[in-house]
Amino acid sequence: MARYDRAITVFSPDGHLFQVEYALEAVRKGNAAVGVRGIDNVVLGVEKKSAAKLQDSRSVRKIVNLDNHIALACAGLKADARVLINRARVECQSHRLTVEDPCTVEYITRYIAGLQQKYTQSGGVRPFGLSTLIVGFDPYTGSPSLYQTDPSGTFSAWKANATGRNSNSIREFLEKNFKETSGQETVKLAIRALLEVVESGGKNIEVAVMTKDNGLRQLEEAEIDAIVAEIEAEKAAAEAAKKAPPKDT
Amino acid sequence: MKLDTSGLESFPSLILHGNDVAGEISAPPSFDLPNSNDFDGFLKEAIQMVKPAKGTTTLAFIFKEGVMVAADSRASMGGYISSQSVKKIIEINPYMLGTMAGGAADCQFWHRNLGIKCRLHELANKRRISVTGASKLLANILYSYRGMGLSVGTMIAGWDETGPGLYYVDSEGGRLKGTRFSVGSGSPYAYGVLDSGYKYDMSIEEASELARRAIYHATFRDGASGGVASVYYVGPTGWKKLSGDDVGELHYHYNPVTPSTTVEQEMVDAAAA
């Protein structure tokens, strides 16, 4: 086995890990993904590049299950994502086997982040080029969580976050408009955030909702279109209200 | 033959070779097996050497208020009583107990090791490990050493979020969930008393008296059990030692000597009558 005597991820003189930063660039070029945590559910939304005519769109699901109660969406290199997701799925089952209990969202996030970090400190490998949004319900307390990891291996919990293309604009929108929501309201908030940077339409967005009792549910295109239509109507009404002269009460 | 020696590690090793990362997280450390002409015979001998040492009586049962754990304190080597004051109930952490039957060193070491793993789990996951999880960790380690001469017959008793928990784990790799267990050479006698006196709706006093009596009866009939009968209670706030009575004294407590008339007195009475 050949020994590499020079690691690929080394520090620069001013303390940067360039490979990790380039990996973050790769993430910034990936599809936009947004996650919003509600009181009783968590919603994930991902931008979908318009499917080629001959492609079977069902084979390119971007929001995947890690376990019955945990789901993941990511932005960046999709091939890297496949590897990471497979390792995470095995770890979820391994946890169930060794302690006879499902793992918490924090546990699997820590595992994925640890894995991403390991690849920034080894010889001959490059970091994973993706940031993930991990959602789920804690099996003990039943509370919903949303976590984000990035190629450097850091992770933290969020009320709402975005990653991928134009994530800054989405995050700004979320910061301005976030409030504690539940049920359909959370779904609407997530879609509204995603619509800031994506062309509107059910075929450009993939949305999934996770609830404690029903696990992950992918929304049908028709459903998404209906919600988008609602949002457009609300937006139009708001515009009209602004333009119309204020009524005397 | 790869052995799961993760129990011997207290921190993950940081060996990172060129291709190591691409495969497993880190290969579990392994050690060489002894060179002998007759490996199977060697194993059999090793197992036989420790087999008689399960001279003990331990028991545990779940009841309405929690878990009651009791054990004797005699250690014997064949016919020689090597100690009358062995601590057979091992405190894994403030809310979990383990009992010792089989090889004393094996039980003590692996219970302590389990305590370390439980604490690490707490620190990493910000929540206590369940009795289910702790017993499974121990069972997995013991299973990977199966056939190598470990002699452990233990019960893991504790209280976690789901309430009281009791598991029997042994060095053959078995792990059983249950409400009443007794382990050791004195266990048949203990089972007799325990099973006939057991009711789920006992108070703590009744349960501790039942446990104590069961151990006493086992020490009475089994030569390899004796010493002190210790009784521990595991409740929602953790474990507490309830009593530790010398079984010799317990004998006279259960079978008090009634001052009957002596022969001399009888003769005086007969003469007077």
XYZ file of C-alpha atoms in Angstrom:
522
model
C 0.000 0.000 0.000
C 1.591 3.240 -1.111
C 2.021 5.791 1.625
C 1.244 9.352 0.696
C 3.842 11.537 2.307
C 1.914 14.709 1.688
C -1.669 15.165 2.813
C -3.893 16.935 0.334
C -5.653 18.987 3.004
C -2.936 21.090 4.609
C -3.016 24.461 6.310
C -2.131 27.583 4.349
C 0.256 30.064 5.968
C -2.666 32.229 7.051
C -4.519 29.381 8.688
C -6.986 28.341 5.957
C -7.775 24.857 4.794
C -8.132 25.574 1.116
C -9.541 22.191 0.151
C -12.357 22.660 2.645
C -13.050 26.137 1.305
C -13.091 24.864 -2.258
C -15.506 22.178 -1.117
C -17.746 24.935 0.235
C -17.555 26.528 -3.228
C -18.798 23.291 -4.714
C -21.686 23.431 -2.264
C -22.484 26.959 -3.317
C -22.879 25.762 -6.864
C -25.275 22.999 -5.883
C -29.067 23.088 -5.859
C -30.736 25.237 -3.266
C -32.111 23.370 -0.280
C -34.131 24.795 2.573
C -35.288 23.388 5.880
C -37.829 24.869 8.282
C -38.693 23.572 11.735
C -42.276 23.905 12.886
C -43.863 23.173 16.230
C -45.054 19.715 15.230
C -43.326 19.064 11.931
C -40.198 19.794 9.893
C -40.205 20.638 6.209
C -37.458 20.167 3.640
C -37.529 21.768 0.216
C -35.054 21.296 -2.607
C -34.689 22.973 -5.964
C -35.126 20.515 -8.781
C -33.425 21.158 -12.088
C -35.999 20.550 -14.784
C -35.898 16.867 -15.574
C -34.756 15.792 -18.992
C -37.668 14.435 -21.003
C -36.455 10.861 -21.051
C -35.342 10.780 -17.406
C -37.438 8.934 -14.866
C -37.833 11.670 -12.288
C -38.652 9.214 -9.534
C -35.101 7.914 -9.546
C -33.630 11.295 -8.631
C -35.227 11.872 -5.259
C -33.251 14.557 -3.490
C -34.814 14.176 -0.048
C -34.044 10.776 1.443
C -34.810 8.771 4.581
C -32.025 7.812 6.931
C -34.398 5.982 9.265
C -38.126 6.018 9.974
C -37.829 9.235 11.906
C -34.873 10.998 10.256
C -34.553 12.489 6.766
C -31.817 14.330 4.899
C -31.500 16.798 2.033
C -28.229 18.117 0.705
C -26.567 20.537 -1.654
C -23.378 19.836 -3.526
C -21.840 16.767 -5.139
C -24.604 14.197 -5.413
C -22.223 11.268 -5.772
C -20.544 12.170 -2.484
C -24.025 12.429 -1.010
C -24.836 8.849 -1.952
C -21.761 7.545 -0.106
C -22.439 9.642 2.985
C -26.111 8.676 3.061
C -25.289 4.976 2.841
C -22.826 5.231 5.734
C -25.378 7.173 7.786
C -28.101 4.611 7.107
C -25.823 1.793 8.269
C -24.941 3.768 11.397
C -28.625 4.322 12.217
C -29.244 0.580 12.105
C -26.033 -0.167 13.965
C -27.180 2.134 16.756
C -30.523 0.317 16.866
C -28.662 -2.967 17.116
C -26.243 -2.032 19.879
C -28.557 -0.096 22.179
C -31.959 -1.386 21.024
C -33.192 2.137 20.523
C -33.480 4.503 17.532
C -30.788 7.164 17.427
C -31.485 10.838 18.038
C -31.167 13.357 15.214
C -28.223 14.892 17.047
C -26.437 11.534 17.173
C -26.611 10.875 13.464
C -25.746 14.485 12.674
C -22.690 14.165 14.890
C -21.780 10.975 13.072
C -22.113 12.524 9.612
C -20.214 15.635 10.664
C -17.506 13.457 12.213
C -17.217 11.565 8.962
C -16.949 14.795 6.969
C -14.269 16.049 9.380
C -12.262 12.842 9.135
C -11.839 13.402 5.428
C -10.315 16.834 6.076
C -7.581 15.352 8.223
C -6.373 12.340 6.280
C -3.813 11.714 3.618
C -4.779 11.153 0.036
C -8.462 11.948 0.287
C -10.503 15.037 -0.450
C -13.348 16.389 1.671
C -16.966 15.522 0.839
C -18.334 18.293 -1.339
C -21.716 18.687 0.275
C -23.609 20.343 3.084
C -26.530 18.462 4.520
C -29.784 19.448 6.171
C -30.867 16.736 8.573
C -34.352 16.725 10.051
C -36.190 14.424 12.344
C -37.953 13.822 15.612
C -36.214 12.905 18.844
C -37.535 9.423 19.717
C -37.542 10.220 23.445
C -38.866 13.759 23.709
C -40.818 13.803 20.438
C -39.582 17.287 19.566
C -38.655 18.147 15.964
C -35.087 19.142 15.059
C -33.233 20.581 12.103
C -29.449 20.343 11.843
C -26.964 21.429 9.219
C -23.493 20.020 8.518
C -20.867 21.312 6.094
C -17.681 20.008 4.461
C -15.512 21.189 7.335
C -17.348 18.874 9.677
C -19.080 21.463 11.828
C -22.731 21.092 12.678
C -25.356 23.041 14.536
C -29.081 23.081 15.136
C -31.315 25.606 13.373
C -34.891 26.818 13.427
C -34.654 27.343 9.674
C -31.736 27.283 7.275
C -30.781 27.050 3.634
C -27.779 25.782 1.726
C -26.661 25.574 -1.875
C -27.266 28.131 -4.580
C -28.302 31.600 -3.326
C -28.574 30.306 0.206
C -27.750 33.757 1.548
C -30.862 35.295 0.000
C -33.018 32.459 1.272
C -31.571 32.797 4.754
C -32.194 36.551 4.723
C -35.797 35.900 3.747
C -36.155 33.346 6.515
C -34.637 35.666 9.088
C -37.124 38.343 8.149
C -40.176 36.117 7.928
C -39.633 33.249 10.324
C -42.158 32.627 13.033
C -43.207 29.541 14.943
C -45.623 27.700 12.704
C -47.196 24.305 12.499
C -48.774 22.069 9.915
C -49.483 23.606 6.529
C -48.088 26.999 7.568
C -44.595 25.548 7.913
C -44.835 24.002 4.458
C -45.910 27.342 3.036
C -43.045 29.156 4.722
C -40.523 26.703 3.326
C -41.919 26.967 -0.191
C -42.071 30.755 -0.010
C -38.415 30.814 1.011
C -37.447 28.521 -1.842
C -39.474 30.533 -4.359
C -37.227 33.521 -3.671
C -34.536 31.921 -5.780
C -36.312 29.270 -7.820
C -38.694 29.659 -10.737
C -42.132 29.020 -9.424
C -43.835 25.793 -10.334
C -44.353 22.352 -8.885
C -41.893 20.790 -11.288
C -38.977 22.872 -10.048
C -39.344 22.133 -6.375
C -39.298 18.938 -4.361
C -40.878 19.227 -0.907
C -41.175 16.695 1.913
C -42.759 16.979 5.340
C -41.775 14.922 8.354
C -44.232 14.418 11.183
C -43.830 12.416 14.340
C -46.566 9.918 13.565
C -46.330 9.556 9.807
C -42.607 9.859 9.120
C -41.508 11.429 5.876
C -44.094 12.299 3.241
C -43.071 13.580 -0.179
C -45.533 16.101 -1.559
C -47.057 15.406 -4.978
C -46.433 17.880 -7.774
C -50.110 18.776 -7.815
C -50.069 19.573 -4.097
C -47.021 21.788 -4.499
C -48.641 23.584 -7.413
C -51.713 24.234 -5.306
C -49.655 25.710 -2.465
C -47.619 27.795 -4.901
C -50.847 29.137 -6.352
C -52.010 30.044 -2.829
C -48.758 31.834 -2.155
C -48.959 33.752 -5.425
C -52.508 34.796 -4.605
C -51.464 36.002 -1.161
C -48.569 37.914 -2.644
C -50.834 39.569 -5.203
C -53.334 40.491 -2.493
C -50.544 42.006 -0.393
C -49.292 44.024 -3.373
C -52.803 45.263 -4.093
C -53.325 46.243 -0.471
C -50.113 48.246 -0.515
C -50.988 50.056 -3.746
C -54.588 50.862 -2.809
C -55.064 54.063 -0.787
C -55.558 53.364 2.909
C -59.262 53.155 3.770
C -60.668 55.304 6.500
C -62.068 53.161 9.277
C -10.098 -14.525 14.530
C -10.993 -10.879 15.103
C -11.997 -10.031 18.638
C -14.097 -7.059 19.652
C -11.681 -5.436 22.047
C -13.520 -2.127 21.947
C -14.250 -2.764 25.605
C -10.564 -2.366 26.386
C -10.322 1.004 24.704
C -11.160 4.096 26.663
C -10.727 6.448 23.748
C -10.854 5.913 19.978
C -7.434 5.311 18.498
C -6.154 7.947 16.104
C -4.387 5.646 13.668
C -4.887 7.121 10.223
C -2.964 5.427 7.476
C -3.222 6.262 3.808
C -6.044 3.939 2.937
C -7.430 3.395 6.381
C -10.087 6.057 6.100
C -11.510 4.699 2.878
C -12.506 1.489 4.679
C -13.737 1.182 8.227
C -13.572 4.012 10.704
C -10.661 2.276 12.467
C -9.952 -1.421 12.477
C -10.574 -2.869 15.946
C -7.289 -3.761 17.655
C -6.652 -7.475 17.796
C -4.137 -9.732 19.472
C -2.563 -13.064 18.589
C -4.096 -16.260 19.851
C -1.923 -18.719 21.788
C 0.012 -21.269 19.722
C -0.864 -24.691 20.973
C -1.091 -28.056 19.287
C -4.573 -28.693 20.514
C -6.400 -25.358 20.538
C -9.804 -26.847 21.231
C -8.435 -28.872 24.108
C -6.751 -25.795 25.462
C -10.032 -23.900 25.337
C -11.938 -26.709 27.027
C -9.358 -26.850 29.802
C -9.517 -23.115 30.299
C -13.294 -23.207 30.568
C -13.265 -26.161 32.961
C -10.771 -24.384 35.160
C -13.191 -21.588 35.905
C -16.463 -23.503 35.740
C -16.722 -24.565 39.413
C -16.182 -20.957 40.462
C -19.827 -20.033 39.966
C -20.216 -20.960 43.594
C -22.488 -18.177 44.663
C -26.088 -17.105 45.059
C -27.315 -13.898 43.515
C -30.842 -12.891 42.726
C -32.793 -9.932 41.436
C -36.449 -9.248 40.756
C -38.679 -6.436 39.569
C -41.681 -5.453 41.639
C -44.072 -2.556 41.890
C -41.624 -0.161 43.534
C -38.509 -0.990 41.500
C -35.837 -3.676 41.468
C -34.513 -5.648 44.410
C -31.007 -7.122 44.111
C -29.436 -9.471 46.641
C -26.346 -11.670 46.891
C -24.242 -13.678 49.312
C -20.555 -12.943 49.902
C -18.666 -16.220 49.906
C -15.810 -17.029 47.530
C -14.744 -20.673 47.371
C -11.976 -22.561 45.621
C -13.174 -26.137 45.588
C -13.662 -27.019 49.243
C -11.677 -24.076 50.585
C -13.564 -20.939 51.511
C -11.246 -18.202 50.329
C -13.325 -15.274 51.540
C -16.557 -14.589 53.409
C -16.685 -10.911 52.521
C -16.730 -10.533 48.760
C -18.742 -7.679 47.293
C -20.875 -9.420 44.727
C -23.111 -6.498 43.905
C -21.148 -4.120 41.742
C -22.125 -0.481 41.459
C -21.881 0.369 37.763
C -23.198 3.893 38.249
C -25.602 5.584 40.685
C -28.663 4.071 39.021
C -27.414 0.686 37.793
C -26.164 -2.393 39.595
C -24.515 -5.566 38.359
C -24.218 -8.886 40.174
C -21.181 -11.105 40.177
C -21.256 -14.828 39.519
C -18.447 -16.797 37.934
C -14.937 -15.459 37.704
C -14.530 -12.599 40.169
C -11.892 -10.825 38.098
C -13.913 -11.132 34.909
C -17.042 -9.751 36.542
C -15.273 -6.891 38.282
C -13.268 -5.826 35.257
C -16.082 -5.939 32.719
C -18.563 -4.246 35.024
C -16.119 -1.421 35.600
C -15.548 -1.240 31.883
C -19.301 -1.106 31.345
C -19.443 1.779 33.810
C -16.906 3.672 31.710
C -18.872 3.051 28.531
C -22.110 4.169 30.182
C -20.503 7.393 31.324
C -19.058 8.071 27.884
C -22.492 7.493 26.390
C -23.947 10.040 28.821
C -21.334 12.613 27.929
C -21.668 12.110 24.190
C -25.457 11.965 24.042
C -26.408 14.226 26.964
C -28.734 11.570 28.346
C -28.344 8.487 30.501
C -27.990 5.140 28.795
C -30.961 2.800 29.167
C -30.656 -0.515 31.027
C -31.415 -2.154 27.675
C -28.511 -0.366 26.042
C -26.062 -1.021 28.877
C -26.882 -4.726 29.028
C -26.566 -4.965 25.242
C -23.125 -3.311 25.307
C -21.941 -5.856 27.872
C -23.537 -8.783 26.041
C -21.895 -7.816 22.753
C -18.455 -7.660 24.351
C -18.934 -10.990 26.130
C -20.177 -12.577 22.906
C -17.049 -11.577 21.062
C -14.989 -13.360 23.731
C -17.181 -16.440 23.531
C -15.316 -19.677 23.952
C -12.212 -17.964 25.301
C -12.711 -18.853 28.922
C -14.488 -15.831 30.336
C -16.829 -16.842 33.116
C -19.494 -14.239 33.789
C -23.086 -14.779 34.905
C -24.421 -11.366 35.722
C -27.644 -9.498 36.104
C -27.847 -5.846 35.133
C -30.495 -4.084 37.187
C -31.361 -0.440 36.910
C -33.942 2.254 36.615
C -34.237 4.297 33.430
C -36.845 6.406 31.622
C -38.960 3.392 30.838
C -38.994 2.331 34.500
C -37.254 -0.599 36.204
C -35.115 -2.849 34.025
C -33.545 -6.253 34.649
C -31.429 -8.273 32.250
C -29.452 -11.489 32.654
C -26.192 -11.528 30.673
C -23.664 -14.349 30.562
C -20.331 -15.215 29.082
C -21.887 -17.655 26.601
C -23.238 -14.526 24.936
C -26.800 -14.902 26.185
C -28.925 -11.936 27.177
C -32.402 -12.288 28.610
C -34.926 -9.731 29.741
C -36.976 -10.808 32.719
C -38.645 -9.979 36.014
C -37.090 -12.645 38.278
C -33.611 -14.130 38.051
C -31.250 -16.043 40.300
C -27.746 -17.006 39.292
C -25.187 -19.326 40.864
C -24.856 -22.688 42.542
C -27.352 -21.687 45.216
C -29.915 -20.435 42.709
C -32.260 -23.466 42.797
C -32.764 -22.955 46.537
C -33.174 -19.214 46.126
C -35.705 -19.706 43.295
C -37.759 -21.965 45.530
C -38.213 -19.296 48.186
C -38.362 -16.381 45.734
C -40.940 -17.883 43.389
C -43.273 -19.024 46.158
C -43.144 -15.712 48.029
C -43.194 -13.334 45.049
C -46.011 -10.875 44.450
C -45.725 -7.884 42.131
C -47.535 -5.632 44.620
C -45.040 -5.822 47.453
C -43.803 -2.951 49.501
C -40.074 -2.247 49.670
C -39.870 -3.818 53.155
C -41.683 -6.983 52.058
C -39.532 -7.293 48.947
C -36.259 -6.808 50.820
C -37.327 -9.370 53.409
C -38.175 -11.851 50.635
C -34.799 -11.284 48.972
C -32.948 -11.675 52.247
C -34.809 -14.855 53.126
C -34.153 -16.348 49.684
C -30.415 -15.739 50.022
C -30.427 -17.143 53.556
C -32.107 -20.378 52.448
C -29.636 -20.753 49.586
C -26.654 -20.272 51.904
C -28.168 -22.801 54.296
C -28.295 -25.579 51.715
C -25.478 -24.661 49.300
C -21.943 -25.081 50.579
C -20.511 -22.634 48.092
C -22.712 -19.769 49.308
C -22.499 -17.999 52.637
C -21.097 -15.015 54.447
C -23.262 -11.935 54.392
C -26.607 -11.524 52.635
C -26.616 -8.036 51.066
C -29.804 -6.512 49.756
C -29.926 -3.483 47.455
C -32.949 -1.585 46.164
C -33.000 0.286 42.831
C -35.647 2.975 42.621
C -36.369 6.074 40.554
C -33.613 8.021 42.323
C -30.960 5.314 42.012
C -29.803 2.385 44.109
C -29.579 2.124 47.879
C -28.122 -0.592 50.071
C -30.841 -1.780 52.412
C -29.185 -4.447 54.542
C -26.210 -6.692 54.982
C -26.813 -9.475 57.490
C -24.535 -12.329 58.449
C -26.362 -15.510 57.442
C -25.299 -17.290 60.604
C -27.154 -14.691 62.660
C -30.056 -14.795 60.190
C -30.369 -18.503 60.880
C -31.180 -17.873 64.536
C -33.384 -14.945 63.554
C -35.546 -17.284 61.462
C -35.179 -20.253 63.793
C -35.082 -18.801 67.273
C -33.915 -21.119 70.047
C -36.813 -21.495 72.452
C -35.586 -21.913 75.987
C -37.084 -25.348 76.569
C -36.769 -27.217 79.871
C -33.308 -28.705 80.383
C -32.835 -32.321 81.458
C -31.837 -31.232 84.993
C -34.996 -29.138 85.369
C -37.139 -32.046 84.149
C -35.668 -34.310 86.830
C -36.329 -31.722 89.519
C -39.902 -31.311 88.256
C -40.395 -35.090 88.178
C -39.074 -35.442 91.717
C -41.333 -32.611 92.906
C -44.391 -34.084 91.173
